[in-house]
Amino acid sequence: MEGPFKCIREENGKVTRIIRIGTRKSQLARIQTDSVAEQLKKLYPDLQLEIVAMSTVGDKILDTALSKIGEKSLFTKELENALERNEVDLVVHSLKDLPTSLPPGFTIGAVLQRENPHDAVVLHPKNAGLTLDALPENSVIGTSSLRRAAQLKKRFPQLEFENIRGNLNTRLKKLDEKDDYAAIILAAAGLKRMGWESRISQVLGPEDCMYAVGQGALAVEVRARDRDILKMVSILHHPDTVLRCISERAFLKQLEGGCSVPVAVYTEMKNSVLYLTGAVYSLDGADCLKDTMQTNIELDNMVHDSAEDRAHVGVTANNLSLKALDDAENLGVDLANLLLSKGAKDILTTARQLNDVR
């Protein structure tokens, strides 16, 4: 792990490298960042780590739906600015917050093993023991996601869906202390990482609600020129998760989608075959285009077969073969092109326009 680190300190006559890790200030972000720091510390016991927490645009604007703010980097821009100014050496994100095109000079140096990527139903205490199917007609469900709302409106037309903002703590407080919502929909991964798995009343399978691109996975973003940092964090890559998420990100990028349109995915790796299901929805869920494609992935030889680094939708994974990475990325592109050939662009364009006027 040779190379210049940005911060060096003398302790008892020896030089200690200090790695500064950028993160959002929320409790969940800190828990996620601490988990990455713990893994790095186990791998590199002599490393000194400092956590630098900061607020992002998405953390500050809490009275507007995410899809309305019009900023692609809601939860990442301030962190990337600090990375660019050399104030931090790496940044930990929820992968689903990272745009499919990163700013020049940045790359995702690690995608860690994915937690459960599915969405979960958290019920108001008065509805304990029920499921979405069993809730009274016209019950109000809180979600900040167009993707969730579009799918669930189609699946549960008897329910009403309204926006709810704030971090996990805030949204759970709004649910529990008021009667505005019968339930809210949250990522199962966040609830589990917070130690609140007991609040999960129902995990939504892909037949009810497919998940967001990259949901449940953590990403470590670094400066692409920092070879020593990139090499250090790359050991955290989880091959299965990397390949699944690259296919998902390629699908979203080819569709030119984001948080302002309902795009959903579901991926599986079985017997060296990567399966990708992707869908686009109208805002009310009435119009939907959905399909599945697959590709063989050579898992036996996962050694990187080139001296050159090449990012795949922002991910640099030197511990995987370029062929496997290319195959995963091409799968996402091919599925997106299939849906585009069937009219996905019209659905997404209409969804963007309707969202803008709401």
PDB file of C-alpha atoms in Angstrom, residues 10-284:
ATOM      1  CA  GLU A  10       4.069  11.495  13.837  1.00  0.00           C
ATOM      2  CA  GLU A  11       3.312   9.230  16.796  1.00  0.00           C
ATOM      3  CA  ASN A  12       6.089   7.919  19.054  1.00  0.00           C
ATOM      4  CA  GLY A  13       8.664   8.536  16.391  1.00  0.00           C
ATOM      5  CA  LYS A  14       6.858   6.689  13.600  1.00  0.00           C
ATOM      6  CA  VAL A  15       4.837   7.965  10.681  1.00  0.00           C
ATOM      7  CA  THR A  16       1.169   7.006  10.663  1.00  0.00           C
ATOM      8  CA  ARG A  17      -0.995   7.332   7.589  1.00  0.00           C
ATOM      9  CA  ILE A  18      -4.402   8.822   8.203  1.00  0.00           C
ATOM     10  CA  ILE A  19      -7.245   8.093   5.814  1.00  0.00           C
ATOM     11  CA  ARG A  20     -10.175  10.502   6.019  1.00  0.00           C
ATOM     12  CA  ILE A  21     -13.555   9.022   5.140  1.00  0.00           C
ATOM     13  CA  GLY A  22     -16.360  11.340   4.043  1.00  0.00           C
ATOM     14  CA  THR A  23     -19.971  10.579   4.917  1.00  0.00           C
ATOM     15  CA  ARG A  24     -23.374  12.154   5.378  1.00  0.00           C
ATOM     16  CA  LYS A  25     -24.334  13.112   8.924  1.00  0.00           C
ATOM     17  CA  SER A  26     -27.430  10.919   9.224  1.00  0.00           C
ATOM     18  CA  GLN A  27     -27.405   8.070  11.717  1.00  0.00           C
ATOM     19  CA  LEU A  28     -27.785   5.468   8.955  1.00  0.00           C
ATOM     20  CA  ALA A  29     -24.957   6.991   6.909  1.00  0.00           C
ATOM     21  CA  ARG A  30     -22.691   6.914   9.954  1.00  0.00           C
ATOM     22  CA  ILE A  31     -23.563   3.286  10.679  1.00  0.00           C
ATOM     23  CA  GLN A  32     -22.801   2.352   7.072  1.00  0.00           C
ATOM     24  CA  THR A  33     -19.543   4.304   7.055  1.00  0.00           C
ATOM     25  CA  ASP A  34     -18.454   2.825  10.375  1.00  0.00           C
ATOM     26  CA  SER A  35     -19.025  -0.670   8.978  1.00  0.00           C
ATOM     27  CA  VAL A  36     -16.746   0.095   6.014  1.00  0.00           C
ATOM     28  CA  ALA A  37     -14.135   1.609   8.335  1.00  0.00           C
ATOM     29  CA  GLU A  38     -14.220  -1.516  10.513  1.00  0.00           C
ATOM     30  CA  GLN A  39     -13.586  -3.739   7.498  1.00  0.00           C
ATOM     31  CA  LEU A  40     -10.674  -1.580   6.369  1.00  0.00           C
ATOM     32  CA  LYS A  41      -9.224  -1.605   9.884  1.00  0.00           C
ATOM     33  CA  LYS A  42      -9.335  -5.401   9.987  1.00  0.00           C
ATOM     34  CA  LEU A  43      -7.553  -5.620   6.650  1.00  0.00           C
ATOM     35  CA  TYR A  44      -5.015  -2.876   7.439  1.00  0.00           C
ATOM     36  CA  PRO A  45      -4.493  -2.812  11.246  1.00  0.00           C
ATOM     37  CA  ASP A  46      -1.887  -0.030  11.106  1.00  0.00           C
ATOM     38  CA  LEU A  47      -4.241   2.324   9.298  1.00  0.00           C
ATOM     39  CA  GLN A  48      -5.577   5.375  11.146  1.00  0.00           C
ATOM     40  CA  LEU A  49      -9.065   6.385  10.041  1.00  0.00           C
ATOM     41  CA  GLU A  50     -10.930   9.648  10.574  1.00  0.00           C
ATOM     42  CA  ILE A  51     -14.625  10.111   9.787  1.00  0.00           C
ATOM     43  CA  VAL A  52     -15.610  13.477   8.292  1.00  0.00           C
ATOM     44  CA  ALA A  53     -19.400  13.988   8.343  1.00  0.00           C
ATOM     45  CA  MET A  54     -21.265  16.638   6.351  1.00  0.00           C
ATOM     46  CA  SER A  55     -24.764  17.561   5.181  1.00  0.00           C
ATOM     47  CA  THR A  56     -25.886  17.299   1.552  1.00  0.00           C
ATOM     48  CA  VAL A  57     -28.595  19.035  -0.463  1.00  0.00           C
ATOM     49  CA  GLY A  58     -30.892  16.052   0.044  1.00  0.00           C
ATOM     50  CA  ASP A  59     -30.422  16.277   3.805  1.00  0.00           C
ATOM     51  CA  LYS A  60     -31.234  19.992   3.915  1.00  0.00           C
ATOM     52  CA  ILE A  61     -34.345  20.166   1.705  1.00  0.00           C
ATOM     53  CA  LEU A  62     -36.964  18.147   3.562  1.00  0.00           C
ATOM     54  CA  ASP A  63     -40.221  19.780   2.450  1.00  0.00           C
ATOM     55  CA  THR A  64     -39.981  18.854  -1.240  1.00  0.00           C
ATOM     56  CA  ALA A  65     -40.253  15.474  -2.968  1.00  0.00           C
ATOM     57  CA  LEU A  66     -36.861  14.184  -4.092  1.00  0.00           C
ATOM     58  CA  SER A  67     -38.099  13.915  -7.675  1.00  0.00           C
ATOM     59  CA  LYS A  68     -38.992  17.632  -7.641  1.00  0.00           C
ATOM     60  CA  ILE A  69     -35.644  19.054  -6.561  1.00  0.00           C
ATOM     61  CA  GLY A  70     -34.084  18.519  -9.964  1.00  0.00           C
ATOM     62  CA  GLU A  71     -30.580  17.777  -8.687  1.00  0.00           C
ATOM     63  CA  LYS A  72     -28.936  14.533  -9.856  1.00  0.00           C
ATOM     64  CA  SER A  73     -26.484  14.419  -6.952  1.00  0.00           C
ATOM     65  CA  LEU A  74     -28.823  15.124  -4.047  1.00  0.00           C
ATOM     66  CA  PHE A  75     -26.898  13.074  -1.504  1.00  0.00           C
ATOM     67  CA  THR A  76     -23.435  13.065  -3.060  1.00  0.00           C
ATOM     68  CA  LYS A  77     -22.397  16.499  -4.374  1.00  0.00           C
ATOM     69  CA  GLU A  78     -20.985  17.978  -1.152  1.00  0.00           C
ATOM     70  CA  LEU A  79     -19.103  14.759  -0.445  1.00  0.00           C
ATOM     71  CA  GLU A  80     -17.595  14.763  -3.931  1.00  0.00           C
ATOM     72  CA  ASN A  81     -16.637  18.424  -3.552  1.00  0.00           C
ATOM     73  CA  ALA A  82     -14.698  17.504  -0.399  1.00  0.00           C
ATOM     74  CA  LEU A  83     -13.059  14.624  -2.284  1.00  0.00           C
ATOM     75  CA  GLU A  84     -12.060  16.975  -5.098  1.00  0.00           C
ATOM     76  CA  ARG A  85     -10.546  19.459  -2.604  1.00  0.00           C
ATOM     77  CA  ASN A  86      -8.526  16.651  -0.960  1.00  0.00           C
ATOM     78  CA  GLU A  87     -10.382  17.209   2.324  1.00  0.00           C
ATOM     79  CA  VAL A  88     -11.251  13.505   2.403  1.00  0.00           C
ATOM     80  CA  ASP A  89      -9.579  10.498   0.772  1.00  0.00           C
ATOM     81  CA  LEU A  90     -12.633   8.368   0.115  1.00  0.00           C
ATOM     82  CA  VAL A  91     -16.400   8.620   0.524  1.00  0.00           C
ATOM     83  CA  VAL A  92     -18.973   6.011   1.535  1.00  0.00           C
ATOM     84  CA  HIS A  93     -22.360   6.192  -0.201  1.00  0.00           C
ATOM     85  CA  SER A  94     -25.491   4.145  -0.568  1.00  0.00           C
ATOM     86  CA  LEU A  95     -24.917   3.006  -4.149  1.00  0.00           C
ATOM     87  CA  LYS A  96     -28.466   3.897  -5.175  1.00  0.00           C
ATOM     88  CA  ASP A  97     -27.665   7.581  -4.412  1.00  0.00           C
ATOM     89  CA  LEU A  98     -24.789   7.683  -6.923  1.00  0.00           C
ATOM     90  CA  PRO A  99     -25.648   8.825 -10.464  1.00  0.00           C
ATOM     91  CA  THR A 100     -24.716   6.418 -13.251  1.00  0.00           C
ATOM     92  CA  SER A 101     -22.280   9.026 -14.626  1.00  0.00           C
ATOM     93  CA  LEU A 102     -19.761  10.259 -12.067  1.00  0.00           C
ATOM     94  CA  PRO A 103     -17.897  13.579 -12.264  1.00  0.00           C
ATOM     95  CA  PRO A 104     -14.568  13.409 -14.143  1.00  0.00           C
ATOM     96  CA  GLY A 105     -11.736  12.081 -12.000  1.00  0.00           C
ATOM     97  CA  PHE A 106     -13.897  10.005  -9.655  1.00  0.00           C
ATOM     98  CA  THR A 107     -14.612   6.279  -9.610  1.00  0.00           C
ATOM     99  CA  ILE A 108     -16.333   3.707  -7.425  1.00  0.00           C
ATOM    100  CA  GLY A 109     -13.437   1.722  -6.017  1.00  0.00           C
ATOM    101  CA  ALA A 110     -15.507  -0.791  -4.066  1.00  0.00           C
ATOM    102  CA  VAL A 111     -19.051  -2.170  -4.061  1.00  0.00           C
ATOM    103  CA  LEU A 112     -19.592  -4.140  -0.877  1.00  0.00           C
ATOM    104  CA  GLN A 113     -21.739  -7.214  -0.358  1.00  0.00           C
ATOM    105  CA  ARG A 114     -25.363  -6.291  -0.762  1.00  0.00           C
ATOM    106  CA  GLU A 115     -27.844  -6.301   2.080  1.00  0.00           C
ATOM    107  CA  ASN A 116     -31.454  -7.307   1.270  1.00  0.00           C
ATOM    108  CA  PRO A 117     -32.297  -4.958  -1.641  1.00  0.00           C
ATOM    109  CA  HIS A 118     -36.076  -5.250  -1.377  1.00  0.00           C
ATOM    110  CA  ASP A 119     -38.530  -2.702  -0.021  1.00  0.00           C
ATOM    111  CA  ALA A 120     -40.324  -3.206   3.277  1.00  0.00           C
ATOM    112  CA  VAL A 121     -43.685  -2.192   4.720  1.00  0.00           C
ATOM    113  CA  VAL A 122     -43.635  -0.537   8.143  1.00  0.00           C
ATOM    114  CA  LEU A 123     -47.132  -0.318   9.594  1.00  0.00           C
ATOM    115  CA  HIS A 124     -48.616   2.239  11.938  1.00  0.00           C
ATOM    116  CA  PRO A 125     -48.856   0.570  15.374  1.00  0.00           C
ATOM    117  CA  LYS A 126     -52.666   0.486  15.123  1.00  0.00           C
ATOM    118  CA  ASN A 127     -52.359  -1.735  12.018  1.00  0.00           C
ATOM    119  CA  ALA A 128     -49.970  -4.250  13.572  1.00  0.00           C
ATOM    120  CA  GLY A 129     -50.244  -7.702  12.054  1.00  0.00           C
ATOM    121  CA  LEU A 130     -51.774  -6.559   8.754  1.00  0.00           C
ATOM    122  CA  THR A 131     -50.350  -6.518   5.220  1.00  0.00           C
ATOM    123  CA  LEU A 132     -50.911  -4.010   2.423  1.00  0.00           C
ATOM    124  CA  ASP A 133     -53.632  -6.291   1.028  1.00  0.00           C
ATOM    125  CA  ALA A 134     -55.462  -6.274   4.350  1.00  0.00           C
ATOM    126  CA  LEU A 135     -55.424  -2.523   5.037  1.00  0.00           C
ATOM    127  CA  PRO A 136     -58.770  -0.690   4.790  1.00  0.00           C
ATOM    128  CA  GLU A 137     -59.635   0.850   1.431  1.00  0.00           C
ATOM    129  CA  ASN A 138     -58.182   4.360   0.876  1.00  0.00           C
ATOM    130  CA  SER A 139     -55.522   3.851   3.555  1.00  0.00           C
ATOM    131  CA  VAL A 140     -52.673   6.316   2.996  1.00  0.00           C
ATOM    132  CA  ILE A 141     -49.205   4.863   2.385  1.00  0.00           C
ATOM    133  CA  GLY A 142     -46.165   7.150   2.694  1.00  0.00           C
ATOM    134  CA  THR A 143     -43.263   6.916   0.260  1.00  0.00           C
ATOM    135  CA  SER A 144     -40.803   9.410  -1.201  1.00  0.00           C
ATOM    136  CA  SER A 145     -40.146   7.221  -4.251  1.00  0.00           C
ATOM    137  CA  LEU A 146     -41.913   7.520  -7.614  1.00  0.00           C
ATOM    138  CA  ARG A 147     -40.712   3.986  -8.363  1.00  0.00           C
ATOM    139  CA  ARG A 148     -42.402   2.524  -5.293  1.00  0.00           C
ATOM    140  CA  ALA A 149     -45.578   4.547  -5.731  1.00  0.00           C
ATOM    141  CA  ALA A 150     -45.988   3.622  -9.412  1.00  0.00           C
ATOM    142  CA  GLN A 151     -45.627  -0.107  -8.799  1.00  0.00           C
ATOM    143  CA  LEU A 152     -47.763  -0.176  -5.676  1.00  0.00           C
ATOM    144  CA  LYS A 153     -50.544   1.914  -7.231  1.00  0.00           C
ATOM    145  CA  LYS A 154     -50.767  -0.729  -9.937  1.00  0.00           C
ATOM    146  CA  ARG A 155     -50.600  -3.624  -7.470  1.00  0.00           C
ATOM    147  CA  PHE A 156     -52.814  -2.101  -4.728  1.00  0.00           C
ATOM    148  CA  PRO A 157     -55.260   0.293  -6.480  1.00  0.00           C
ATOM    149  CA  GLN A 158     -57.445   0.470  -3.363  1.00  0.00           C
ATOM    150  CA  LEU A 159     -54.728   2.344  -1.431  1.00  0.00           C
ATOM    151  CA  GLU A 160     -53.651   5.994  -1.543  1.00  0.00           C
ATOM    152  CA  PHE A 161     -49.992   7.039  -1.808  1.00  0.00           C
ATOM    153  CA  GLU A 162     -48.549  10.310  -0.520  1.00  0.00           C
ATOM    154  CA  ASN A 163     -45.052  11.752  -0.280  1.00  0.00           C
ATOM    155  CA  ILE A 164     -43.099  11.525   2.982  1.00  0.00           C
ATOM    156  CA  ARG A 165     -39.602  12.969   3.446  1.00  0.00           C
ATOM    157  CA  GLY A 166     -36.876  12.858   6.069  1.00  0.00           C
ATOM    158  CA  ASN A 167     -34.303  10.337   7.243  1.00  0.00           C
ATOM    159  CA  LEU A 168     -35.384   6.981   8.643  1.00  0.00           C
ATOM    160  CA  ASN A 169     -35.755   8.320  12.168  1.00  0.00           C
ATOM    161  CA  THR A 170     -37.918  11.226  10.995  1.00  0.00           C
ATOM    162  CA  ARG A 171     -40.180   9.117   8.796  1.00  0.00           C
ATOM    163  CA  LEU A 172     -40.752   6.526  11.508  1.00  0.00           C
ATOM    164  CA  LYS A 173     -41.589   9.313  13.959  1.00  0.00           C
ATOM    165  CA  LYS A 174     -44.095  10.811  11.497  1.00  0.00           C
ATOM    166  CA  LEU A 175     -45.673   7.377  11.113  1.00  0.00           C
ATOM    167  CA  ASP A 176     -45.889   6.538  14.811  1.00  0.00           C
ATOM    168  CA  GLU A 177     -46.889   9.891  16.281  1.00  0.00           C
ATOM    169  CA  LYS A 178     -49.559  10.905  13.787  1.00  0.00           C
ATOM    170  CA  ASP A 179     -52.477   9.251  12.015  1.00  0.00           C
ATOM    171  CA  ASP A 180     -51.529  10.608   8.584  1.00  0.00           C
ATOM    172  CA  TYR A 181     -50.204   7.279   7.299  1.00  0.00           C
ATOM    173  CA  ALA A 182     -51.415   3.709   7.678  1.00  0.00           C
ATOM    174  CA  ALA A 183     -47.936   2.522   6.682  1.00  0.00           C
ATOM    175  CA  ILE A 184     -44.754   3.697   5.030  1.00  0.00           C
ATOM    176  CA  ILE A 185     -42.453   1.961   2.555  1.00  0.00           C
ATOM    177  CA  LEU A 186     -38.721   1.910   3.309  1.00  0.00           C
ATOM    178  CA  ALA A 187     -35.681  -0.008   2.118  1.00  0.00           C
ATOM    179  CA  ALA A 188     -35.286  -3.199   4.133  1.00  0.00           C
ATOM    180  CA  ALA A 189     -31.499  -2.731   4.075  1.00  0.00           C
ATOM    181  CA  GLY A 190     -31.621   0.564   5.968  1.00  0.00           C
ATOM    182  CA  LEU A 191     -33.943  -0.806   8.627  1.00  0.00           C
ATOM    183  CA  LYS A 192     -31.712  -3.830   9.153  1.00  0.00           C
ATOM    184  CA  ARG A 193     -28.556  -1.729   9.409  1.00  0.00           C
ATOM    185  CA  MET A 194     -30.236   0.516  11.969  1.00  0.00           C
ATOM    186  CA  GLY A 195     -31.197  -2.529  14.051  1.00  0.00           C
ATOM    187  CA  TRP A 196     -34.904  -1.961  13.413  1.00  0.00           C
ATOM    188  CA  GLU A 197     -35.669  -5.193  11.594  1.00  0.00           C
ATOM    189  CA  SER A 198     -38.484  -5.817  14.082  1.00  0.00           C
ATOM    190  CA  ARG A 199     -40.384  -2.895  12.512  1.00  0.00           C
ATOM    191  CA  ILE A 200     -40.606  -4.720   9.180  1.00  0.00           C
ATOM    192  CA  SER A 201     -44.156  -6.008   8.767  1.00  0.00           C
ATOM    193  CA  GLN A 202     -43.799  -7.229   5.201  1.00  0.00           C
ATOM    194  CA  VAL A 203     -40.942  -7.519   2.697  1.00  0.00           C
ATOM    195  CA  LEU A 204     -42.156  -6.801  -0.828  1.00  0.00           C
ATOM    196  CA  GLY A 205     -41.052  -9.356  -3.382  1.00  0.00           C
ATOM    197  CA  PRO A 206     -40.429  -8.505  -7.052  1.00  0.00           C
ATOM    198  CA  GLU A 207     -43.994  -9.456  -7.950  1.00  0.00           C
ATOM    199  CA  ASP A 208     -45.185  -6.538  -5.783  1.00  0.00           C
ATOM    200  CA  CYS A 209     -42.363  -4.012  -6.048  1.00  0.00           C
ATOM    201  CA  MET A 210     -39.005  -4.325  -7.766  1.00  0.00           C
ATOM    202  CA  TYR A 211     -36.212  -2.304  -6.209  1.00  0.00           C
ATOM    203  CA  ALA A 212     -34.087   0.693  -7.138  1.00  0.00           C
ATOM    204  CA  VAL A 213     -30.826   0.368  -9.046  1.00  0.00           C
ATOM    205  CA  GLY A 214     -28.054  -0.392  -6.555  1.00  0.00           C
ATOM    206  CA  GLN A 215     -30.423  -0.570  -3.573  1.00  0.00           C
ATOM    207  CA  GLY A 216     -28.944  -2.347  -0.540  1.00  0.00           C
ATOM    208  CA  ALA A 217     -25.323  -1.982  -1.668  1.00  0.00           C
ATOM    209  CA  LEU A 218     -22.657   0.359  -0.265  1.00  0.00           C
ATOM    210  CA  ALA A 219     -20.136   2.067  -2.537  1.00  0.00           C
ATOM    211  CA  VAL A 220     -16.735   3.586  -1.816  1.00  0.00           C
ATOM    212  CA  GLU A 221     -15.960   6.517  -4.129  1.00  0.00           C
ATOM    213  CA  VAL A 222     -12.354   7.626  -4.599  1.00  0.00           C
ATOM    214  CA  ARG A 223     -10.232   9.845  -6.815  1.00  0.00           C
ATOM    215  CA  ALA A 224      -9.312   7.749  -9.842  1.00  0.00           C
ATOM    216  CA  ARG A 225      -5.718   9.050  -9.797  1.00  0.00           C
ATOM    217  CA  ASP A 226      -5.094   7.794  -6.239  1.00  0.00           C
ATOM    218  CA  ARG A 227      -3.736   4.376  -7.141  1.00  0.00           C
ATOM    219  CA  ASP A 228      -2.839   3.443  -3.569  1.00  0.00           C
ATOM    220  CA  ILE A 229      -6.314   4.278  -2.214  1.00  0.00           C
ATOM    221  CA  LEU A 230      -7.998   2.497  -5.134  1.00  0.00           C
ATOM    222  CA  LYS A 231      -5.887  -0.602  -4.533  1.00  0.00           C
ATOM    223  CA  MET A 232      -6.585  -0.451  -0.805  1.00  0.00           C
ATOM    224  CA  VAL A 233     -10.382  -0.338  -1.086  1.00  0.00           C
ATOM    225  CA  SER A 234     -10.722  -2.711  -4.056  1.00  0.00           C
ATOM    226  CA  ILE A 235     -10.343  -5.702  -1.752  1.00  0.00           C
ATOM    227  CA  LEU A 236     -13.812  -4.813  -0.408  1.00  0.00           C
ATOM    228  CA  HIS A 237     -15.455  -5.589  -3.760  1.00  0.00           C
ATOM    229  CA  HIS A 238     -18.065  -8.381  -3.601  1.00  0.00           C
ATOM    230  CA  PRO A 239     -18.026  -9.955  -7.104  1.00  0.00           C
ATOM    231  CA  ASP A 240     -21.682 -11.076  -7.195  1.00  0.00           C
ATOM    232  CA  THR A 241     -22.878  -7.656  -6.014  1.00  0.00           C
ATOM    233  CA  VAL A 242     -20.522  -5.802  -8.385  1.00  0.00           C
ATOM    234  CA  LEU A 243     -21.797  -7.663 -11.459  1.00  0.00           C
ATOM    235  CA  ARG A 244     -25.463  -7.343 -10.506  1.00  0.00           C
ATOM    236  CA  CYS A 245     -25.141  -3.630  -9.790  1.00  0.00           C
ATOM    237  CA  ILE A 246     -23.158  -2.905 -12.957  1.00  0.00           C
ATOM    238  CA  SER A 247     -25.945  -4.474 -15.025  1.00  0.00           C
ATOM    239  CA  GLU A 248     -28.534  -2.414 -13.120  1.00  0.00           C
ATOM    240  CA  ARG A 249     -26.601   0.855 -13.485  1.00  0.00           C
ATOM    241  CA  ALA A 250     -26.026   0.216 -17.205  1.00  0.00           C
ATOM    242  CA  PHE A 251     -29.761  -0.384 -17.652  1.00  0.00           C
ATOM    243  CA  LEU A 252     -30.630   2.895 -15.916  1.00  0.00           C
ATOM    244  CA  LYS A 253     -27.950   4.873 -17.742  1.00  0.00           C
ATOM    245  CA  GLN A 254     -29.052   3.633 -21.162  1.00  0.00           C
ATOM    246  CA  LEU A 255     -32.632   4.623 -20.323  1.00  0.00           C
ATOM    247  CA  GLU A 256     -31.382   8.039 -19.167  1.00  0.00           C
ATOM    248  CA  GLY A 257     -33.404   7.504 -16.010  1.00  0.00           C
ATOM    249  CA  GLY A 258     -33.037   8.795 -12.455  1.00  0.00           C
ATOM    250  CA  CYS A 259     -35.090   9.596  -9.370  1.00  0.00           C
ATOM    251  CA  SER A 260     -37.510  11.718 -11.446  1.00  0.00           C
ATOM    252  CA  VAL A 261     -38.874   8.690 -13.313  1.00  0.00           C
ATOM    253  CA  PRO A 262     -40.138   5.262 -12.160  1.00  0.00           C
ATOM    254  CA  VAL A 263     -37.488   2.706 -13.163  1.00  0.00           C
ATOM    255  CA  ALA A 264     -37.156  -0.580 -11.258  1.00  0.00           C
ATOM    256  CA  VAL A 265     -34.934  -3.666 -11.421  1.00  0.00           C
ATOM    257  CA  TYR A 266     -34.497  -7.168 -10.060  1.00  0.00           C
ATOM    258  CA  THR A 267     -31.289  -9.176 -10.492  1.00  0.00           C
ATOM    259  CA  GLU A 268     -30.157 -12.696  -9.664  1.00  0.00           C
ATOM    260  CA  MET A 269     -26.966 -14.696 -10.136  1.00  0.00           C
ATOM    261  CA  LYS A 270     -27.626 -18.432 -10.504  1.00  0.00           C
ATOM    262  CA  ASN A 271     -25.189 -21.076 -11.709  1.00  0.00           C
ATOM    263  CA  SER A 272     -22.938 -18.515 -13.423  1.00  0.00           C
ATOM    264  CA  VAL A 273     -25.899 -16.892 -15.169  1.00  0.00           C
ATOM    265  CA  LEU A 274     -26.766 -13.250 -14.443  1.00  0.00           C
ATOM    266  CA  TYR A 275     -30.477 -12.465 -14.776  1.00  0.00           C
ATOM    267  CA  LEU A 276     -31.714  -8.881 -15.051  1.00  0.00           C
ATOM    268  CA  THR A 277     -35.365  -7.869 -14.963  1.00  0.00           C
ATOM    269  CA  GLY A 278     -36.056  -4.208 -15.637  1.00  0.00           C
ATOM    270  CA  ALA A 279     -39.187  -2.111 -15.936  1.00  0.00           C
ATOM    271  CA  VAL A 280     -40.363   1.435 -16.580  1.00  0.00           C
ATOM    272  CA  TYR A 281     -43.706   2.777 -15.347  1.00  0.00           C
ATOM    273  CA  SER A 282     -46.014   5.714 -15.816  1.00  0.00           C
ATOM    274  CA  LEU A 283     -46.489   7.742 -12.617  1.00  0.00           C
ATOM    275  CA  ASP A 284     -49.839   6.039 -11.914  1.00  0.00           C
TER     276      ASP A 284
END
